């Protein structure tokens, strides 16, 4: 649940969060670079991905509104990321730099606590995702995905969803076909 932001602190949102609009298929943070921003998704769909040893794209995260996205550990530590952040669709985002996030969390206990909560949720999400990839079958991962994120299925290309679920597109097609029987 999002915190209620008192008017006295709302001005800081306007001061430190920059509204941006990116077109479909735009990479907005590149691997090998330090992530510049933490993004809040107002509208649109984004993904984090990297290239495996064979040069194939591996989607590690798909995000939709409302929510935050970046290569979190690299953003927090200001280290080079091995992931790309790409707009799957046109995206309206609010972004904040690490420096401005630090200033904002110094000024506001509300934003500090909220920021900690966002990063904790990211860690829990990634831990759960790792466990699911290790323990659930492809069919179970797909069923859980469509139950938890039906809107993503309608807005994100199947090759990204297949990669996110840890399978190739042919396997996802087979599972989808079997699920409709």
PDB file of N, CA, C and O in Angstrom, residues 19-89:
ATOM      1  N   UNK A  19       9.429  13.681 -14.438  1.00  0.00           N
ATOM      2  CA  UNK A  19       8.580  12.922 -15.363  1.00  0.00           C
ATOM      3  C   UNK A  19       9.283  12.724 -16.710  1.00  0.00           C
ATOM      4  O   UNK A  19       9.943  13.641 -17.212  1.00  0.00           O
ATOM      5  N   UNK A  20       9.180  11.522 -17.256  1.00  0.00           N
ATOM      6  CA  UNK A  20       9.803  11.219 -18.540  1.00  0.00           C
ATOM      7  C   UNK A  20       8.856  10.354 -19.359  1.00  0.00           C
ATOM      8  O   UNK A  20       8.009   9.649 -18.820  1.00  0.00           O
ATOM      9  N   UNK A  21       9.032  10.412 -20.667  1.00  0.00           N
ATOM     10  CA  UNK A  21       8.261   9.596 -21.594  1.00  0.00           C
ATOM     11  C   UNK A  21       9.252   8.940 -22.542  1.00  0.00           C
ATOM     12  O   UNK A  21      10.085   9.628 -23.145  1.00  0.00           O
ATOM     13  N   UNK A  22       9.186   7.615 -22.653  1.00  0.00           N
ATOM     14  CA  UNK A  22      10.089   6.883 -23.543  1.00  0.00           C
ATOM     15  C   UNK A  22       9.280   6.068 -24.541  1.00  0.00           C
ATOM     16  O   UNK A  22       8.238   5.513 -24.197  1.00  0.00           O
ATOM     17  N   UNK A  23       9.781   5.970 -25.770  1.00  0.00           N
ATOM     18  CA  UNK A  23       9.069   5.180 -26.780  1.00  0.00           C
ATOM     19  C   UNK A  23       9.271   3.679 -26.561  1.00  0.00           C
ATOM     20  O   UNK A  23      10.168   3.245 -25.838  1.00  0.00           O
ATOM     21  N   UNK A  24       8.431   2.922 -27.219  1.00  0.00           N
ATOM     22  CA  UNK A  24       8.506   1.465 -27.233  1.00  0.00           C
ATOM     23  C   UNK A  24       9.899   1.027 -27.708  1.00  0.00           C
ATOM     24  O   UNK A  24      10.495   1.661 -28.581  1.00  0.00           O
ATOM     25  N   UNK A  25      10.406  -0.043 -27.114  1.00  0.00           N
ATOM     26  CA  UNK A  25      11.689  -0.679 -27.477  1.00  0.00           C
ATOM     27  C   UNK A  25      12.921   0.162 -27.168  1.00  0.00           C
ATOM     28  O   UNK A  25      14.001  -0.129 -27.683  1.00  0.00           O
ATOM     29  N   UNK A  26      12.828   1.161 -26.330  1.00  0.00           N
ATOM     30  CA  UNK A  26      13.982   1.989 -25.975  1.00  0.00           C
ATOM     31  C   UNK A  26      14.693   1.404 -24.765  1.00  0.00           C
ATOM     32  O   UNK A  26      14.073   1.151 -23.736  1.00  0.00           O
ATOM     33  N   UNK A  27      15.989   1.174 -24.888  1.00  0.00           N
ATOM     34  CA  UNK A  27      16.802   0.776 -23.741  1.00  0.00           C
ATOM     35  C   UNK A  27      17.154   2.067 -23.005  1.00  0.00           C
ATOM     36  O   UNK A  27      17.775   2.959 -23.589  1.00  0.00           O
ATOM     37  N   UNK A  28      16.747   2.162 -21.739  1.00  0.00           N
ATOM     38  CA  UNK A  28      16.959   3.405 -20.993  1.00  0.00           C
ATOM     39  C   UNK A  28      18.082   3.301 -19.959  1.00  0.00           C
ATOM     40  O   UNK A  28      18.533   4.317 -19.445  1.00  0.00           O
ATOM     41  N   UNK A  29      18.511   2.110 -19.655  1.00  0.00           N
ATOM     42  CA  UNK A  29      19.696   1.873 -18.828  1.00  0.00           C
ATOM     43  C   UNK A  29      20.433   0.708 -19.471  1.00  0.00           C
ATOM     44  O   UNK A  29      19.817  -0.317 -19.765  1.00  0.00           O
ATOM     45  N   UNK A  30      21.745   0.862 -19.706  1.00  0.00           N
ATOM     46  CA  UNK A  30      22.506  -0.160 -20.418  1.00  0.00           C
ATOM     47  C   UNK A  30      23.426  -0.945 -19.485  1.00  0.00           C
ATOM     48  O   UNK A  30      23.977  -0.387 -18.533  1.00  0.00           O
ATOM     49  N   UNK A  31      23.607  -2.228 -19.828  1.00  0.00           N
ATOM     50  CA  UNK A  31      24.543  -3.056 -19.079  1.00  0.00           C
ATOM     51  C   UNK A  31      25.939  -2.458 -19.204  1.00  0.00           C
ATOM     52  O   UNK A  31      26.254  -1.760 -20.167  1.00  0.00           O
ATOM     53  N   UNK A  32      26.765  -2.719 -18.208  1.00  0.00           N
ATOM     54  CA  UNK A  32      28.121  -2.185 -18.204  1.00  0.00           C
ATOM     55  C   UNK A  32      28.203  -0.758 -17.688  1.00  0.00           C
ATOM     56  O   UNK A  32      29.282  -0.185 -17.594  1.00  0.00           O
ATOM     57  N   UNK A  33      27.044  -0.202 -17.347  1.00  0.00           N
ATOM     58  CA  UNK A  33      26.977   1.165 -16.835  1.00  0.00           C
ATOM     59  C   UNK A  33      26.367   1.141 -15.431  1.00  0.00           C
ATOM     60  O   UNK A  33      25.649   0.218 -15.076  1.00  0.00           O
ATOM     61  N   UNK A  34      26.634   2.187 -14.668  1.00  0.00           N
ATOM     62  CA  UNK A  34      25.994   2.336 -13.360  1.00  0.00           C
ATOM     63  C   UNK A  34      24.585   2.868 -13.596  1.00  0.00           C
ATOM     64  O   UNK A  34      24.422   3.870 -14.306  1.00  0.00           O
ATOM     65  N   UNK A  35      23.556   2.204 -13.059  1.00  0.00           N
ATOM     66  CA  UNK A  35      22.193   2.711 -13.253  1.00  0.00           C
ATOM     67  C   UNK A  35      22.073   4.141 -12.723  1.00  0.00           C
ATOM     68  O   UNK A  35      22.451   4.427 -11.591  1.00  0.00           O
ATOM     69  N   UNK A  36      21.535   5.011 -13.565  1.00  0.00           N
ATOM     70  CA  UNK A  36      21.434   6.427 -13.205  1.00  0.00           C
ATOM     71  C   UNK A  36      20.197   6.730 -12.376  1.00  0.00           C
ATOM     72  O   UNK A  36      20.199   7.660 -11.584  1.00  0.00           O
ATOM     73  N   UNK A  37      19.135   5.945 -12.589  1.00  0.00           N
ATOM     74  CA  UNK A  37      17.854   6.298 -11.985  1.00  0.00           C
ATOM     75  C   UNK A  37      17.109   5.100 -11.414  1.00  0.00           C
ATOM     76  O   UNK A  37      17.275   3.977 -11.879  1.00  0.00           O
ATOM     77  N   UNK A  38      16.262   5.413 -10.448  1.00  0.00           N
ATOM     78  CA  UNK A  38      15.202   4.532  -9.997  1.00  0.00           C
ATOM     79  C   UNK A  38      13.953   5.065 -10.679  1.00  0.00           C
ATOM     80  O   UNK A  38      13.687   6.272 -10.645  1.00  0.00           O
ATOM     81  N   UNK A  39      13.201   4.182 -11.331  1.00  0.00           N
ATOM     82  CA  UNK A  39      12.027   4.589 -12.102  1.00  0.00           C
ATOM     83  C   UNK A  39      10.750   4.136 -11.419  1.00  0.00           C
ATOM     84  O   UNK A  39      10.667   2.999 -10.963  1.00  0.00           O
ATOM     85  N   UNK A  40       9.767   5.028 -11.415  1.00  0.00           N
ATOM     86  CA  UNK A  40       8.421   4.666 -11.001  1.00  0.00           C
ATOM     87  C   UNK A  40       7.582   4.599 -12.274  1.00  0.00           C
ATOM     88  O   UNK A  40       7.535   5.551 -13.054  1.00  0.00           O
ATOM     89  N   UNK A  41       6.925   3.464 -12.487  1.00  0.00           N
ATOM     90  CA  UNK A  41       6.157   3.241 -13.709  1.00  0.00           C
ATOM     91  C   UNK A  41       4.752   3.823 -13.526  1.00  0.00           C
ATOM     92  O   UNK A  41       3.962   3.324 -12.724  1.00  0.00           O
ATOM     93  N   UNK A  42       4.468   4.879 -14.288  1.00  0.00           N
ATOM     94  CA  UNK A  42       3.137   5.486 -14.293  1.00  0.00           C
ATOM     95  C   UNK A  42       2.252   4.717 -15.273  1.00  0.00           C
ATOM     96  O   UNK A  42       1.131   4.348 -14.960  1.00  0.00           O
ATOM     97  N   UNK A  43       2.800   4.468 -16.474  1.00  0.00           N
ATOM     98  CA  UNK A  43       2.096   3.642 -17.462  1.00  0.00           C
ATOM     99  C   UNK A  43       3.122   2.979 -18.367  1.00  0.00           C
ATOM    100  O   UNK A  43       4.216   3.496 -18.567  1.00  0.00           O
ATOM    101  N   UNK A  44       2.753   1.824 -18.890  1.00  0.00           N
ATOM    102  CA  UNK A  44       3.638   1.091 -19.780  1.00  0.00           C
ATOM    103  C   UNK A  44       4.266  -0.116 -19.105  1.00  0.00           C
ATOM    104  O   UNK A  44       4.043  -0.374 -17.918  1.00  0.00           O
ATOM    105  N   UNK A  45       5.049  -0.851 -19.895  1.00  0.00           N
ATOM    106  CA  UNK A  45       5.690  -2.081 -19.435  1.00  0.00           C
ATOM    107  C   UNK A  45       7.174  -2.029 -19.746  1.00  0.00           C
ATOM    108  O   UNK A  45       7.570  -1.631 -20.844  1.00  0.00           O
ATOM    109  N   UNK A  46       7.987  -2.456 -18.767  1.00  0.00           N
ATOM    110  CA  UNK A  46       9.440  -2.483 -18.916  1.00  0.00           C
ATOM    111  C   UNK A  46       9.955  -3.861 -18.551  1.00  0.00           C
ATOM    112  O   UNK A  46       9.278  -4.619 -17.865  1.00  0.00           O
ATOM    113  N   UNK A  47      11.180  -4.122 -18.987  1.00  0.00           N
ATOM    114  CA  UNK A  47      11.823  -5.374 -18.590  1.00  0.00           C
ATOM    115  C   UNK A  47      13.293  -5.127 -18.313  1.00  0.00           C
ATOM    116  O   UNK A  47      13.924  -4.242 -18.906  1.00  0.00           O
ATOM    117  N   UNK A  48      13.837  -5.923 -17.398  1.00  0.00           N
ATOM    118  CA  UNK A  48      15.273  -6.024 -17.192  1.00  0.00           C
ATOM    119  C   UNK A  48      15.719  -7.280 -17.908  1.00  0.00           C
ATOM    120  O   UNK A  48      15.063  -8.324 -17.807  1.00  0.00           O
ATOM    121  N   UNK A  49      16.824  -7.190 -18.656  1.00  0.00           N
ATOM    122  CA  UNK A  49      17.341  -8.376 -19.331  1.00  0.00           C
ATOM    123  C   UNK A  49      18.849  -8.286 -19.467  1.00  0.00           C
ATOM    124  O   UNK A  49      19.446  -7.223 -19.375  1.00  0.00           O
ATOM    125  N   UNK A  50      19.443  -9.469 -19.663  1.00  0.00           N
ATOM    126  CA  UNK A  50      20.873  -9.544 -19.949  1.00  0.00           C
ATOM    127  C   UNK A  50      21.068 -10.581 -21.051  1.00  0.00           C
ATOM    128  O   UNK A  50      20.126 -11.261 -21.464  1.00  0.00           O
ATOM    129  N   UNK A  51      22.280 -10.682 -21.524  1.00  0.00           N
ATOM    130  CA  UNK A  51      22.623 -11.672 -22.551  1.00  0.00           C
ATOM    131  C   UNK A  51      23.358 -12.826 -21.892  1.00  0.00           C
ATOM    132  O   UNK A  51      24.278 -12.622 -21.104  1.00  0.00           O
ATOM    133  N   UNK A  52      22.935 -14.060 -22.220  1.00  0.00           N
ATOM    134  CA  UNK A  52      23.631 -15.228 -21.677  1.00  0.00           C
ATOM    135  C   UNK A  52      24.893 -15.519 -22.494  1.00  0.00           C
ATOM    136  O   UNK A  52      25.224 -14.774 -23.420  1.00  0.00           O
ATOM    137  N   UNK A  53      25.575 -16.593 -22.170  1.00  0.00           N
ATOM    138  CA  UNK A  53      26.841 -16.938 -22.841  1.00  0.00           C
ATOM    139  C   UNK A  53      26.673 -17.228 -24.327  1.00  0.00           C
ATOM    140  O   UNK A  53      27.636 -17.211 -25.077  1.00  0.00           O
ATOM    141  N   UNK A  54      25.446 -17.506 -24.758  1.00  0.00           N
ATOM    142  CA  UNK A  54      25.177 -17.809 -26.162  1.00  0.00           C
ATOM    143  C   UNK A  54      24.690 -16.574 -26.934  1.00  0.00           C
ATOM    144  O   UNK A  54      24.354 -16.661 -28.108  1.00  0.00           O
ATOM    145  N   UNK A  55      24.610 -15.439 -26.237  1.00  0.00           N
ATOM    146  CA  UNK A  55      24.146 -14.214 -26.877  1.00  0.00           C
ATOM    147  C   UNK A  55      22.641 -14.053 -26.892  1.00  0.00           C
ATOM    148  O   UNK A  55      22.118 -13.133 -27.509  1.00  0.00           O
ATOM    149  N   UNK A  56      21.930 -14.963 -26.195  1.00  0.00           N
ATOM    150  CA  UNK A  56      20.472 -14.875 -26.130  1.00  0.00           C
ATOM    151  C   UNK A  56      20.053 -13.913 -25.015  1.00  0.00           C
ATOM    152  O   UNK A  56      20.689 -13.858 -23.963  1.00  0.00           O
ATOM    153  N   UNK A  57      18.960 -13.192 -25.247  1.00  0.00           N
ATOM    154  CA  UNK A  57      18.425 -12.317 -24.217  1.00  0.00           C
ATOM    155  C   UNK A  57      17.718 -13.151 -23.149  1.00  0.00           C
ATOM    156  O   UNK A  57      16.963 -14.066 -23.475  1.00  0.00           O
ATOM    157  N   UNK A  58      17.962 -12.805 -21.892  1.00  0.00           N
ATOM    158  CA  UNK A  58      17.306 -13.461 -20.767  1.00  0.00           C
ATOM    159  C   UNK A  58      16.591 -12.372 -19.971  1.00  0.00           C
ATOM    160  O   UNK A  58      17.234 -11.506 -19.375  1.00  0.00           O
ATOM    161  N   UNK A  59      15.268 -12.411 -19.982  1.00  0.00           N
ATOM    162  CA  UNK A  59      14.463 -11.437 -19.255  1.00  0.00           C
ATOM    163  C   UNK A  59      14.380 -11.875 -17.796  1.00  0.00           C
ATOM    164  O   UNK A  59      13.923 -12.973 -17.501  1.00  0.00           O
ATOM    165  N   UNK A  60      14.833 -10.995 -16.901  1.00  0.00           N
ATOM    166  CA  UNK A  60      14.852 -11.328 -15.477  1.00  0.00           C
ATOM    167  C   UNK A  60      13.728 -10.669 -14.694  1.00  0.00           C
ATOM    168  O   UNK A  60      13.409 -11.089 -13.592  1.00  0.00           O
ATOM    169  N   UNK A  61      13.138  -9.618 -15.269  1.00  0.00           N
ATOM    170  CA  UNK A  61      12.068  -8.918 -14.561  1.00  0.00           C
ATOM    171  C   UNK A  61      11.195  -8.199 -15.579  1.00  0.00           C
ATOM    172  O   UNK A  61      11.704  -7.635 -16.545  1.00  0.00           O
ATOM    173  N   UNK A  62       9.897  -8.242 -15.372  1.00  0.00           N
ATOM    174  CA  UNK A  62       8.935  -7.481 -16.163  1.00  0.00           C
ATOM    175  C   UNK A  62       8.136  -6.656 -15.169  1.00  0.00           C
ATOM    176  O   UNK A  62       7.653  -7.187 -14.169  1.00  0.00           O
ATOM    177  N   UNK A  63       8.039  -5.353 -15.430  1.00  0.00           N
ATOM    178  CA  UNK A  63       7.322  -4.490 -14.504  1.00  0.00           C
ATOM    179  C   UNK A  63       6.229  -3.728 -15.222  1.00  0.00           C
ATOM    180  O   UNK A  63       6.345  -3.425 -16.398  1.00  0.00           O
ATOM    181  N   UNK A  64       5.199  -3.438 -14.485  1.00  0.00           N
ATOM    182  CA  UNK A  64       4.049  -2.704 -15.001  1.00  0.00           C
ATOM    183  C   UNK A  64       3.586  -1.722 -13.931  1.00  0.00           C
ATOM    184  O   UNK A  64       4.041  -1.784 -12.796  1.00  0.00           O
ATOM    185  N   UNK A  65       2.696  -0.819 -14.294  1.00  0.00           N
ATOM    186  CA  UNK A  65       2.267   0.184 -13.317  1.00  0.00           C
ATOM    187  C   UNK A  65       1.363  -0.413 -12.249  1.00  0.00           C
ATOM    188  O   UNK A  65       0.657  -1.361 -12.536  1.00  0.00           O
ATOM    189  N   UNK A  66       1.326   0.151 -11.077  1.00  0.00           N
ATOM    190  CA  UNK A  66       2.325   1.071 -10.567  1.00  0.00           C
ATOM    191  C   UNK A  66       3.450   0.264  -9.935  1.00  0.00           C
ATOM    192  O   UNK A  66       3.221  -0.815  -9.402  1.00  0.00           O
ATOM    193  N   UNK A  67       4.635   0.743  -9.997  1.00  0.00           N
ATOM    194  CA  UNK A  67       5.748   0.050  -9.368  1.00  0.00           C
ATOM    195  C   UNK A  67       7.068   0.683  -9.717  1.00  0.00           C
ATOM    196  O   UNK A  67       7.160   1.494 -10.631  1.00  0.00           O
ATOM    197  N   UNK A  68       8.084   0.304  -8.975  1.00  0.00           N
ATOM    198  CA  UNK A  68       9.434   0.806  -9.177  1.00  0.00           C
ATOM    199  C   UNK A  68      10.265  -0.230  -9.894  1.00  0.00           C
ATOM    200  O   UNK A  68      10.057  -1.429  -9.721  1.00  0.00           O
ATOM    201  N   UNK A  69      11.242   0.230 -10.684  1.00  0.00           N
ATOM    202  CA  UNK A  69      12.138  -0.692 -11.363  1.00  0.00           C
ATOM    203  C   UNK A  69      13.487  -0.033 -11.609  1.00  0.00           C
ATOM    204  O   UNK A  69      13.572   1.161 -11.902  1.00  0.00           O
ATOM    205  N   UNK A  70      14.508  -0.806 -11.444  1.00  0.00           N
ATOM    206  CA  UNK A  70      15.887  -0.492 -11.802  1.00  0.00           C
ATOM    207  C   UNK A  70      16.679  -1.758 -11.499  1.00  0.00           C
ATOM    208  O   UNK A  70      16.127  -2.734 -11.003  1.00  0.00           O
ATOM    209  N   UNK A  71      17.939  -1.762 -11.788  1.00  0.00           N
ATOM    210  CA  UNK A  71      18.811  -2.840 -11.340  1.00  0.00           C
ATOM    211  C   UNK A  71      19.190  -2.476  -9.897  1.00  0.00           C
ATOM    212  O   UNK A  71      20.162  -1.762  -9.658  1.00  0.00           O
ATOM    213  N   UNK A  72      18.341  -2.898  -8.933  1.00  0.00           N
ATOM    214  CA  UNK A  72      18.364  -2.367  -7.569  1.00  0.00           C
ATOM    215  C   UNK A  72      19.720  -2.414  -6.876  1.00  0.00           C
ATOM    216  O   UNK A  72      20.180  -1.403  -6.355  1.00  0.00           O
ATOM    217  N   UNK A  73      20.331  -3.570  -6.834  1.00  0.00           N
ATOM    218  CA  UNK A  73      21.594  -3.688  -6.100  1.00  0.00           C
ATOM    219  C   UNK A  73      22.637  -2.750  -6.690  1.00  0.00           C
ATOM    220  O   UNK A  73      23.374  -2.081  -5.960  1.00  0.00           O
ATOM    221  N   UNK A  74      22.692  -2.692  -8.023  1.00  0.00           N
ATOM    222  CA  UNK A  74      23.656  -1.815  -8.678  1.00  0.00           C
ATOM    223  C   UNK A  74      23.313  -0.343  -8.457  1.00  0.00           C
ATOM    224  O   UNK A  74      24.209   0.489  -8.291  1.00  0.00           O
ATOM    225  N   UNK A  75      22.040  -0.013  -8.446  1.00  0.00           N
ATOM    226  CA  UNK A  75      21.614   1.362  -8.189  1.00  0.00           C
ATOM    227  C   UNK A  75      21.999   1.777  -6.774  1.00  0.00           C
ATOM    228  O   UNK A  75      22.584   2.845  -6.565  1.00  0.00           O
ATOM    229  N   UNK A  76      21.682   0.932  -5.800  1.00  0.00           N
ATOM    230  CA  UNK A  76      21.979   1.250  -4.397  1.00  0.00           C
ATOM    231  C   UNK A  76      23.479   1.423  -4.187  1.00  0.00           C
ATOM    232  O   UNK A  76      23.922   2.360  -3.543  1.00  0.00           O
ATOM    233  N   UNK A  77      24.254   0.485  -4.736  1.00  0.00           N
ATOM    234  CA  UNK A  77      25.708   0.499  -4.527  1.00  0.00           C
ATOM    235  C   UNK A  77      26.464   1.346  -5.540  1.00  0.00           C
ATOM    236  O   UNK A  77      27.681   1.481  -5.433  1.00  0.00           O
ATOM    237  N   UNK A  78      25.736   1.856  -6.551  1.00  0.00           N
ATOM    238  CA  UNK A  78      26.342   2.637  -7.631  1.00  0.00           C
ATOM    239  C   UNK A  78      27.505   1.868  -8.273  1.00  0.00           C
ATOM    240  O   UNK A  78      28.622   2.366  -8.418  1.00  0.00           O
ATOM    241  N   UNK A  79      27.182   0.627  -8.671  1.00  0.00           N
ATOM    242  CA  UNK A  79      28.133  -0.244  -9.368  1.00  0.00           C
ATOM    243  C   UNK A  79      27.578  -0.564 -10.755  1.00  0.00           C
ATOM    244  O   UNK A  79      26.382  -0.417 -11.012  1.00  0.00           O
ATOM    245  N   UNK A  80      28.442  -1.043 -11.630  1.00  0.00           N
ATOM    246  CA  UNK A  80      28.032  -1.371 -12.995  1.00  0.00           C
ATOM    247  C   UNK A  80      27.063  -2.544 -12.991  1.00  0.00           C
ATOM    248  O   UNK A  80      27.270  -3.534 -12.306  1.00  0.00           O
ATOM    249  N   UNK A  81      26.026  -2.395 -13.793  1.00  0.00           N
ATOM    250  CA  UNK A  81      25.002  -3.427 -13.900  1.00  0.00           C
ATOM    251  C   UNK A  81      25.315  -4.360 -15.068  1.00  0.00           C
ATOM    252  O   UNK A  81      25.913  -3.939 -16.058  1.00  0.00           O
ATOM    253  N   UNK A  82      24.896  -5.598 -14.950  1.00  0.00           N
ATOM    254  CA  UNK A  82      25.009  -6.530 -16.081  1.00  0.00           C
ATOM    255  C   UNK A  82      23.673  -6.649 -16.802  1.00  0.00           C
ATOM    256  O   UNK A  82      23.479  -7.543 -17.610  1.00  0.00           O
ATOM    257  N   UNK A  83      22.737  -5.735 -16.499  1.00  0.00           N
ATOM    258  CA  UNK A  83      21.403  -5.799 -17.096  1.00  0.00           C
ATOM    259  C   UNK A  83      21.090  -4.528 -17.879  1.00  0.00           C
ATOM    260  O   UNK A  83      21.629  -3.462 -17.612  1.00  0.00           O
ATOM    261  N   UNK A  84      20.173  -4.699 -18.831  1.00  0.00           N
ATOM    262  CA  UNK A  84      19.607  -3.590 -19.587  1.00  0.00           C
ATOM    263  C   UNK A  84      18.186  -3.377 -19.101  1.00  0.00           C
ATOM    264  O   UNK A  84      17.488  -4.335 -18.779  1.00  0.00           O
ATOM    265  N   UNK A  85      17.751  -2.127 -19.097  1.00  0.00           N
ATOM    266  CA  UNK A  85      16.367  -1.807 -18.773  1.00  0.00           C
ATOM    267  C   UNK A  85      15.739  -1.246 -20.036  1.00  0.00           C
ATOM    268  O   UNK A  85      16.211  -0.254 -20.580  1.00  0.00           O
ATOM    269  N   UNK A  86      14.692  -1.938 -20.518  1.00  0.00           N
ATOM    270  CA  UNK A  86      14.080  -1.598 -21.798  1.00  0.00           C
ATOM    271  C   UNK A  86      12.586  -1.360 -21.646  1.00  0.00           C
ATOM    272  O   UNK A  86      11.899  -2.096 -20.937  1.00  0.00           O
ATOM    273  N   UNK A  87      12.095  -0.346 -22.359  1.00  0.00           N
ATOM    274  CA  UNK A  87      10.654  -0.099 -22.439  1.00  0.00           C
ATOM    275  C   UNK A  87      10.075  -1.067 -23.468  1.00  0.00           C
ATOM    276  O   UNK A  87      10.471  -1.040 -24.633  1.00  0.00           O
ATOM    277  N   UNK A  88       9.175  -1.923 -23.050  1.00  0.00           N
ATOM    278  CA  UNK A  88       8.514  -2.849 -23.965  1.00  0.00           C
ATOM    279  C   UNK A  88       7.441  -2.101 -24.751  1.00  0.00           C
ATOM    280  O   UNK A  88       7.238  -2.338 -25.935  1.00  0.00           O
ATOM    281  N   UNK A  89       6.754  -1.221 -24.064  1.00  0.00           N
ATOM    282  CA  UNK A  89       5.736  -0.362 -24.676  1.00  0.00           C
ATOM    283  C   UNK A  89       6.168   1.078 -24.443  1.00  0.00           C
ATOM    284  O   UNK A  89       7.159   1.329 -23.743  1.00  0.00           O
TER     285      UNK A  89
END
